[in-house]
Coordinates of C-alpha atoms in Angstrom, one line a residue:
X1 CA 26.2 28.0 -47.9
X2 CA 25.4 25.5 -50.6
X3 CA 26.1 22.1 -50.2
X4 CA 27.2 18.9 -52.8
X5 CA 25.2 15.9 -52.2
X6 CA 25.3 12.7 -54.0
X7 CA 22.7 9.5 -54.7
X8 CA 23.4 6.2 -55.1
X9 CA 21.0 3.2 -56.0
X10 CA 21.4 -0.3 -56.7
X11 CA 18.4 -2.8 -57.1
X12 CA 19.0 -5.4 -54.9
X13 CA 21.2 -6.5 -52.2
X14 CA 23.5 -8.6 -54.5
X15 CA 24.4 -5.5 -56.8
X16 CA 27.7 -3.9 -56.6
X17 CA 27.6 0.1 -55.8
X18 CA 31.0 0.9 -55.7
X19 CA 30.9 1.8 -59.3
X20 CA 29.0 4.7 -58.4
X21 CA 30.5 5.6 -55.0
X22 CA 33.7 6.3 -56.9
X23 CA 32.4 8.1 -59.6
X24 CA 31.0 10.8 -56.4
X25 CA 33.6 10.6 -54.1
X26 CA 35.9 12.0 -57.0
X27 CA 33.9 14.9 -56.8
X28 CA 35.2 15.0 -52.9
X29 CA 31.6 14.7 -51.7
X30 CA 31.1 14.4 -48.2
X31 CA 30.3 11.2 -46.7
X32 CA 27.7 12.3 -44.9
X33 CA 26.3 14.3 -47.8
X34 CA 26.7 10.5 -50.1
X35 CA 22.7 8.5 -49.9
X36 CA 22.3 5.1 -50.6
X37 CA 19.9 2.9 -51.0
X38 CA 19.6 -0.9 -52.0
X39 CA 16.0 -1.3 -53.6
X40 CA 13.9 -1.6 -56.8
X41 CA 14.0 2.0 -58.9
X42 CA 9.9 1.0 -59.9
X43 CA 8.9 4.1 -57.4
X44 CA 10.3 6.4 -54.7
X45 CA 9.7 4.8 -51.4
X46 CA 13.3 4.8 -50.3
X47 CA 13.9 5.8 -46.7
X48 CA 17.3 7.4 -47.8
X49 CA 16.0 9.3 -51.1
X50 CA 13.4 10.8 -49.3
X51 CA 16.0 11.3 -45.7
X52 CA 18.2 13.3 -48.6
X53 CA 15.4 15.4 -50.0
X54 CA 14.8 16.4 -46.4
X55 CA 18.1 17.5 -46.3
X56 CA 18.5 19.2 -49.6
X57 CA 18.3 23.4 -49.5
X58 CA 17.9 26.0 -52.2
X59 CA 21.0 26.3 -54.4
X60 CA 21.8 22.9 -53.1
X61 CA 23.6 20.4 -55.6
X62 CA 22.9 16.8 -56.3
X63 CA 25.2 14.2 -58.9
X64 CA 23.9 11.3 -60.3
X65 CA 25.8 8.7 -61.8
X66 CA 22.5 7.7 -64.7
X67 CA 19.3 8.6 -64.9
X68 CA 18.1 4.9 -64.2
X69 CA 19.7 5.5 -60.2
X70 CA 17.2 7.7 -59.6
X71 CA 14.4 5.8 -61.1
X72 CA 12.5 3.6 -63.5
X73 CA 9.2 4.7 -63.6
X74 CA 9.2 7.7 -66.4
X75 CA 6.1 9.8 -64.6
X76 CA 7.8 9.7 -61.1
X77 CA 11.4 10.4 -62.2
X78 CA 9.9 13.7 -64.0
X79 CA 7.4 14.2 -60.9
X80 CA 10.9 14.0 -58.7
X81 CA 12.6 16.0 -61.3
X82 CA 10.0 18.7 -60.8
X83 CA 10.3 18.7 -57.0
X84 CA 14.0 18.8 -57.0
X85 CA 14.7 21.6 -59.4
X86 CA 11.5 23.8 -59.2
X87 CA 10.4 23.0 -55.3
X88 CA 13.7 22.1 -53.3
X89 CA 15.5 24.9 -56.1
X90 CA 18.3 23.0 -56.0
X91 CA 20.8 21.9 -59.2
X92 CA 20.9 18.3 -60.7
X93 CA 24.1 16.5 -62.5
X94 CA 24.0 13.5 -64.2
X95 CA 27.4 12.1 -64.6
X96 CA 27.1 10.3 -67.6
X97 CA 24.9 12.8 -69.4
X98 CA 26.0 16.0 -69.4
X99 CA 23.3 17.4 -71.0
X100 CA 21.2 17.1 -67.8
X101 CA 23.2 19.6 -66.0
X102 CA 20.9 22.1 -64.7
X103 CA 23.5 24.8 -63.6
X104 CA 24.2 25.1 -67.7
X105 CA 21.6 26.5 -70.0
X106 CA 19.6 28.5 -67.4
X107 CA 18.0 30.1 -70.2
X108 CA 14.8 29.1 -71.8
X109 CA 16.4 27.3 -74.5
X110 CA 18.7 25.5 -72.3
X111 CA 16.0 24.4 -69.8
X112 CA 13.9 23.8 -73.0
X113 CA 16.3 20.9 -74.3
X114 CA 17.3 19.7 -70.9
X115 CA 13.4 18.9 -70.6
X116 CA 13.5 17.2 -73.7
X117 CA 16.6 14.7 -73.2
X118 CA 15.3 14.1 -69.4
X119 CA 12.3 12.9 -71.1
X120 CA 13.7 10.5 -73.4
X121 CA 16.3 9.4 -71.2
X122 CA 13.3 8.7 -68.8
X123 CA 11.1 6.7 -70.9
X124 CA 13.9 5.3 -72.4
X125 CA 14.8 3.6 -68.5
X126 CA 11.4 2.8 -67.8
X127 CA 11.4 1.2 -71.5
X128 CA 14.3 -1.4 -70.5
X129 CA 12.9 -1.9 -67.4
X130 CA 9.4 -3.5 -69.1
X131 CA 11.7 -5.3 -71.5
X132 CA 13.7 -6.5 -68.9
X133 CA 10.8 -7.9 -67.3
X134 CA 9.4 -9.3 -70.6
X135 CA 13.0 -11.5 -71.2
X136 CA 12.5 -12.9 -67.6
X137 CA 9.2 -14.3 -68.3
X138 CA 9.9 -15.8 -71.6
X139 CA 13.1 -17.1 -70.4
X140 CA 11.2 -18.9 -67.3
X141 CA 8.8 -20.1 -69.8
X142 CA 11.0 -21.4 -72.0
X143 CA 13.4 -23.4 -69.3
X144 CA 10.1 -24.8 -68.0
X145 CA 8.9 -26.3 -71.5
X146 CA 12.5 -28.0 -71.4
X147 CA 11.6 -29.3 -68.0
X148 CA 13.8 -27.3 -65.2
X149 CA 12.2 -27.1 -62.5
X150 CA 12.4 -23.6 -60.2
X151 CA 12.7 -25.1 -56.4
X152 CA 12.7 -22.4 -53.3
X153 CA 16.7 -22.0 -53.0
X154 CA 18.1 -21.8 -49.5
X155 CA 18.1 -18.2 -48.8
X156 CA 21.7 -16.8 -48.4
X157 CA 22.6 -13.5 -46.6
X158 CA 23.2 -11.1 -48.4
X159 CA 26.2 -8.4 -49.1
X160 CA 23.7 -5.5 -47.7
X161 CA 22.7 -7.4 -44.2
X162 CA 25.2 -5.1 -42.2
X163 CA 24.7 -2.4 -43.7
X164 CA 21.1 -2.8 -43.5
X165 CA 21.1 -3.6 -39.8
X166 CA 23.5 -1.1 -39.0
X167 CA 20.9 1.4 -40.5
X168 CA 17.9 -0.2 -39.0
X169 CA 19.7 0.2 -35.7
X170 CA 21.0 3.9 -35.8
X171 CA 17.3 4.0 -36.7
X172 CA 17.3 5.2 -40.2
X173 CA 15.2 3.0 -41.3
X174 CA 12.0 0.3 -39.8
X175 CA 12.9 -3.1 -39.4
X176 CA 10.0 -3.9 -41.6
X177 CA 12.1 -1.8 -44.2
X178 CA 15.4 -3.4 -43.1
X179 CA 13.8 -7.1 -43.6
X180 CA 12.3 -6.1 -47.1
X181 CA 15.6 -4.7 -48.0
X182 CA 17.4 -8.0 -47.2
X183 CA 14.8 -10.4 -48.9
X184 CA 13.9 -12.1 -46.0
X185 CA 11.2 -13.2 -44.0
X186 CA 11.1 -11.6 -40.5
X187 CA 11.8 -15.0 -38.9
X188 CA 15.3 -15.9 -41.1
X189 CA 15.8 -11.8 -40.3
X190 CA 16.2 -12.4 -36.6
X191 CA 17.7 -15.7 -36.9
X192 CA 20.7 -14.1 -38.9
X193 CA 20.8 -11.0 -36.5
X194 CA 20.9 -13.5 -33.2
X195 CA 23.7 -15.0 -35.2
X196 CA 25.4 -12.2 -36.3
X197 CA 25.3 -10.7 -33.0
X198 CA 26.6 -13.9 -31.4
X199 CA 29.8 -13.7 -34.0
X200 CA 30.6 -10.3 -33.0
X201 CA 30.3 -11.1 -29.0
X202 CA 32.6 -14.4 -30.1
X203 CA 35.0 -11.9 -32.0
X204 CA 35.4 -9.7 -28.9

């Protein structure tokens, strides 16, 4: 029996996903069935992308909240495309274009036009992404020929650290994974697990 799964990125740890969980739990997705992962979209190395694709059968279906969740990088997104659709045989919904519905237009024409908008819509995110990149550097530039100065901030923990250690230990993912994830280096990693272990022996 098919099955409805759902995908979720954000980029980093600080980024908010909820907007996207509650666009897919409308769709009364299961939980388990809902992947998540908190990294860049530059290329598919994501221990939950690739624990879903696993997962996925034939006649399987997968929603997407934007294109730009499932990746940046235009050659990969239409490489994972390819797998998905023609490989795995399973459908693919974008929520917030609904011309990249594969269950519609099964016909040449329809897959014909579907290709087409996936391929903008893919350079398109990959686009942003370099000119994202470009603002950053001239911005830096520019706040260093005023004279600001960019010190090493105290590292914070971030919103993902639970989640990400919960993960690591129900082994879904490596701790070298789980510490990348978080930002850290592996020594502030254990010091905040010791201490977040010692707050939930203290909370008992």
């Amino acid at each position: 029996m098919a099955a409805n799964y759902g995908y979720v990125r954000v980029s980093s740890c600080d980024q908010n996903e909820d907007r996207q969980l509650i666009a897919l739990r409308k769709l009364e997705i299961p939980e388990k069935n809902i992947f998540m992962d908190k990294q860049s979209g530059k290329d598919f190395d994501r221990p939950q992308y690739k624990r879903m694709v696993r997962k996925l059968k034939k006649d399987d279906l997968l929603y997407i909240k934007s294109i730009d969740r499932l990746g940046r990088n235009y050659g990969e997104i239409l490489e994972q495309w390819q797998i998905l659709t023609k490989k795995k045989d399973v459908d693919i919904v974008v929520l917030d274009m609904p011309l990249l519905d594969t269950r519609r237009g099964k016909d040449l024409m329809g897959t014909f036009l579907s290709d087409i908008v996936l391929q903008v819509l893919s350079f398109v995110a990959e686009n942003e992404r370099s000119n994202i990149r470009q603002r950053q550097a001239e911005g830096i530039a520019a706040a260093k020929a005023r004279g600001v100065r960019f010190g090493r901030p105290e590292i914070e923990t971030p919103e993902c650290f639970v989640w990400t250690v919960r993960a690591w230990e129900r082994k879904e993912i490596t701790i070298q994974e789980a510490i990348r994830q978080c930002g850290m280096s592996e020594a502030t990693f254990y010091r905040r697990l010791r201490e977040y272990r010692q707050t939930l022996k203290m909370a008992k």
